[in-house]
RNA sequence: GGAGAGAUGGCUGAGAGGCCGAAAGCGCCGGAUUGCUAAUCCGGUAAGGGUCGAAAGACUCUUCACGGGUUCGAAUCCCGUUCUCUCCGCCA
């Protein structure tokens, strides 16, 4: 959510930004509602002021003056209630409009409506060349007995899976490797709740209930299965005031991610590329409200994400995501796409991680502020998030890039200490 | 799941219908003083909305977990909710 005052003071810039982001919105409504709100506040203030004054006189008033004052007090109470009701309604409408307006955008983000408009920043690593037809992860997993998709469908439906044997060890190894790396980078690591309340989801920018929601919600409660630990890691500081000297806060969390994938039917449904549940290690940061600092933090997250895939020896490219494709809260967003030799005809890149600088868009709604000792007031912190590793996608890249002609798969060296072997062989 | 206790400013913690946006302490800021990794003294110090103002600021309203209610008037009384703590039960 953006600041109301800011929105009204920068209508043209906001209008252009909405245009670039592909968000249709009537900003005139916003201004009209803001004006209504202002009038109601002024009227209400005036009435409450008189109300205070009236009731304040009563203890000292003479017996003959009292009844009139009390009667006036009753009148005022009714008038105040009326105004407050109107203001509540206006505030609600205002909030609705405000929530649809996306964050402002980094000046360097490529302008465009779709994925194709994103810009490749760099390609890193050498794509493996095979002297055989590389298999996709489903076929590899089949011959090595690593994933049971049918069992997943049986117990929970399409989009669920069982990892088996070395795939289990690989999941744990990927998580451990990520955690080890993040601790070395100074992050406080944690495991997080897999459920969160509606208001936390909304604060982060998710729409927990509704037709096209990506979120599984639990009936008869205000709880939802989280789509990412970004929700819980960001939500953990809700309503807090943080001393400036304690920023930045660097946290990372292991969680499961649950996504309904509503509207994604028919898109890359094979295997474990698009699933309803996966394990992820998420990076999250709270910084001072200073673009220089949060942009720097953003670059650090990107660096960590890249180093992770470099260490696994998986080729990838970095995309600077176009305005129309980055979602409401982000000010700037990068994706890492790993090379997946089994995708498409001759291999394709597939998204494995992303990272966003959300500036104060999330913190405003979550009410996460910071305070500098000795200064008046508070400011909303900047929040950032990124994926250290999303296990299923990383697993796809790992299996497909490291497959051998004999059907075996090499384990990247950095993971071997956890997996315990250097090669997954058929029938082993 | 059952019983009880609680939720007050950045933190600790008083307050028990009007004199309370709220004592005191800590912390923080400014100053004085002595000098020596500090002590003492004095003063200041909540957040948010709105109006006016170029700004500094002035004025005003809201906020004592949240939502209702009683009342001319609620941190204070009543009801509901959430959360925390203690005890009991159950349980990995």
Short mmCIF file of N, CA and C in Angstrom, two decimals, chain A residues 101-158:
data_model
loop_
_atom_site.label_atom_id
_atom_site.label_comp_id
_atom_site.label_asym_id
_atom_site.label_seq_id
_atom_site.Cartn_x
_atom_site.Cartn_y
_atom_site.Cartn_z
N UNK A 101 -3.52 -0.22 -6.01
CA UNK A 101 -2.44 0.54 -6.64
C UNK A 101 -1.10 -0.13 -6.31
N UNK A 102 -0.34 -0.47 -7.35
CA UNK A 102 0.93 -1.17 -7.11
C UNK A 102 2.00 -0.19 -6.60
N UNK A 103 3.07 -0.77 -6.14
CA UNK A 103 4.21 0.05 -5.68
C UNK A 103 4.77 0.85 -6.86
N UNK A 104 5.44 1.92 -6.55
CA UNK A 104 6.18 2.65 -7.57
C UNK A 104 7.34 1.77 -8.05
N UNK A 105 7.99 2.19 -9.11
CA UNK A 105 8.92 1.29 -9.77
C UNK A 105 10.31 1.91 -9.87
N UNK A 106 11.31 1.07 -9.74
CA UNK A 106 12.70 1.51 -9.92
C UNK A 106 12.87 2.08 -11.34
N UNK A 107 13.54 3.22 -11.46
CA UNK A 107 13.65 3.84 -12.79
C UNK A 107 14.33 2.95 -13.83
N UNK A 108 15.15 1.99 -13.37
CA UNK A 108 15.85 1.14 -14.34
C UNK A 108 15.07 -0.11 -14.73
N UNK A 109 13.98 -0.39 -14.04
CA UNK A 109 13.20 -1.58 -14.40
C UNK A 109 12.68 -1.43 -15.82
N UNK A 110 12.82 -2.50 -16.62
CA UNK A 110 12.33 -2.40 -18.00
C UNK A 110 10.81 -2.23 -18.03
N UNK A 111 10.36 -1.31 -18.86
CA UNK A 111 8.93 -1.05 -18.97
C UNK A 111 8.32 -2.00 -19.98
N UNK A 112 7.25 -2.68 -19.59
CA UNK A 112 6.61 -3.60 -20.51
C UNK A 112 5.58 -4.40 -19.78
N UNK A 113 4.66 -4.96 -20.55
CA UNK A 113 3.52 -5.61 -19.94
C UNK A 113 3.72 -7.08 -19.62
N UNK A 114 4.69 -7.73 -20.23
CA UNK A 114 4.72 -9.18 -20.09
C UNK A 114 6.12 -9.69 -19.75
N UNK A 115 6.18 -11.00 -19.56
CA UNK A 115 7.44 -11.68 -19.26
C UNK A 115 8.50 -11.37 -20.31
N UNK A 116 8.07 -11.31 -21.58
CA UNK A 116 9.03 -11.14 -22.68
C UNK A 116 9.74 -9.79 -22.61
N UNK A 117 9.15 -8.86 -21.88
CA UNK A 117 9.77 -7.53 -21.80
C UNK A 117 10.86 -7.46 -20.74
N UNK A 118 10.98 -8.51 -19.93
CA UNK A 118 12.05 -8.53 -18.94
C UNK A 118 13.39 -8.61 -19.65
N UNK A 119 14.40 -8.05 -19.01
CA UNK A 119 15.71 -7.95 -19.64
C UNK A 119 16.69 -8.93 -19.01
N UNK A 120 17.41 -9.67 -19.84
CA UNK A 120 18.43 -10.56 -19.32
C UNK A 120 19.65 -9.75 -18.92
N UNK A 121 19.98 -9.79 -17.64
CA UNK A 121 21.11 -9.02 -17.13
C UNK A 121 22.42 -9.74 -17.44
N UNK A 122 22.43 -11.03 -17.24
CA UNK A 122 23.61 -11.83 -17.55
C UNK A 122 23.25 -13.30 -17.58
N UNK A 123 24.09 -14.06 -18.29
CA UNK A 123 23.98 -15.51 -18.28
C UNK A 123 25.27 -16.05 -17.69
N UNK A 124 25.13 -16.97 -16.76
CA UNK A 124 26.30 -17.46 -16.04
C UNK A 124 26.35 -18.98 -16.13
N UNK A 125 27.57 -19.51 -16.32
CA UNK A 125 27.74 -20.96 -16.36
C UNK A 125 27.60 -21.49 -17.77
N UNK A 126 28.16 -22.67 -17.93
CA UNK A 126 28.14 -23.26 -19.27
C UNK A 126 27.08 -24.34 -19.33
N UNK A 127 26.20 -24.23 -20.30
CA UNK A 127 25.17 -25.25 -20.45
C UNK A 127 25.83 -26.57 -20.81
N UNK A 128 25.42 -27.66 -20.17
CA UNK A 128 26.06 -28.95 -20.45
C UNK A 128 25.73 -29.40 -21.88
N UNK A 129 26.71 -30.01 -22.52
CA UNK A 129 26.41 -30.58 -23.83
C UNK A 129 26.40 -32.10 -23.68
N UNK A 130 25.35 -32.70 -24.14
CA UNK A 130 25.19 -34.14 -23.97
C UNK A 130 25.42 -34.84 -25.30
N UNK A 131 26.07 -36.01 -25.23
CA UNK A 131 26.19 -36.79 -26.47
C UNK A 131 25.08 -37.84 -26.51
N UNK A 132 24.02 -37.51 -25.84
CA UNK A 132 22.82 -38.37 -25.88
C UNK A 132 21.63 -37.44 -25.71
N UNK A 133 20.47 -37.95 -25.92
CA UNK A 133 19.26 -37.13 -25.76
C UNK A 133 18.97 -37.01 -24.26
N UNK A 134 19.11 -35.80 -23.70
CA UNK A 134 18.89 -35.68 -22.24
C UNK A 134 17.43 -35.92 -21.89
N UNK A 135 17.24 -36.55 -20.74
CA UNK A 135 15.89 -36.83 -20.27
C UNK A 135 15.40 -35.65 -19.43
N UNK A 136 14.11 -35.56 -19.27
CA UNK A 136 13.61 -34.55 -18.34
C UNK A 136 13.55 -35.16 -16.93
N UNK A 137 13.29 -34.30 -15.94
CA UNK A 137 13.41 -34.77 -14.55
C UNK A 137 12.43 -35.88 -14.23
N UNK A 138 11.30 -35.91 -14.95
CA UNK A 138 10.31 -36.96 -14.68
C UNK A 138 10.87 -38.32 -15.07
N UNK A 139 11.49 -38.38 -16.23
CA UNK A 139 12.05 -39.64 -16.68
C UNK A 139 13.25 -40.06 -15.84
N UNK A 140 14.06 -39.07 -15.49
CA UNK A 140 15.22 -39.38 -14.63
C UNK A 140 14.73 -39.94 -13.30
N UNK A 141 13.77 -39.24 -12.70
CA UNK A 141 13.26 -39.65 -11.40
C UNK A 141 12.62 -41.03 -11.48
N UNK A 142 11.98 -41.30 -12.60
CA UNK A 142 11.34 -42.60 -12.81
C UNK A 142 12.38 -43.72 -12.79
N UNK A 143 13.44 -43.54 -13.56
CA UNK A 143 14.41 -44.64 -13.66
C UNK A 143 15.26 -44.77 -12.41
N UNK A 144 15.37 -43.69 -11.65
CA UNK A 144 16.17 -43.77 -10.42
C UNK A 144 15.31 -43.92 -9.17
N UNK A 145 13.98 -43.96 -9.37
CA UNK A 145 13.04 -44.15 -8.27
C UNK A 145 13.15 -43.03 -7.22
N UNK A 146 13.02 -41.80 -7.72
CA UNK A 146 13.23 -40.65 -6.85
C UNK A 146 11.95 -39.90 -6.49
N UNK A 147 10.95 -39.99 -7.36
CA UNK A 147 9.73 -39.22 -7.13
C UNK A 147 8.54 -40.11 -7.45
N UNK A 148 7.54 -40.11 -6.56
CA UNK A 148 6.32 -40.86 -6.85
C UNK A 148 5.16 -39.89 -7.06
N UNK A 149 4.91 -39.58 -8.34
CA UNK A 149 3.84 -38.63 -8.66
C UNK A 149 2.46 -39.27 -8.53
N UNK A 150 2.39 -40.54 -8.85
CA UNK A 150 1.09 -41.22 -8.77
C UNK A 150 0.61 -41.32 -7.34
N UNK A 151 1.52 -41.62 -6.44
CA UNK A 151 1.13 -41.69 -5.03
C UNK A 151 0.67 -40.32 -4.54
N UNK A 152 1.36 -39.28 -5.02
CA UNK A 152 0.97 -37.92 -4.65
C UNK A 152 -0.45 -37.62 -5.10
N UNK A 153 -0.74 -37.97 -6.35
CA UNK A 153 -2.09 -37.75 -6.88
C UNK A 153 -3.12 -38.53 -6.09
N UNK A 154 -2.74 -39.77 -5.75
CA UNK A 154 -3.70 -40.62 -5.04
C UNK A 154 -4.10 -40.01 -3.71
N UNK A 155 -3.14 -39.53 -2.96
CA UNK A 155 -3.47 -39.08 -1.60
C UNK A 155 -3.92 -37.61 -1.55
N UNK A 156 -3.50 -36.80 -2.50
CA UNK A 156 -3.81 -35.36 -2.38
C UNK A 156 -4.22 -34.73 -3.70
N UNK A 157 -4.08 -35.45 -4.78
CA UNK A 157 -4.48 -34.92 -6.08
C UNK A 157 -3.30 -34.49 -6.91
N UNK A 158 -3.59 -34.12 -8.13
CA UNK A 158 -2.54 -33.69 -9.04
C UNK A 158 -1.81 -32.48 -8.48
#
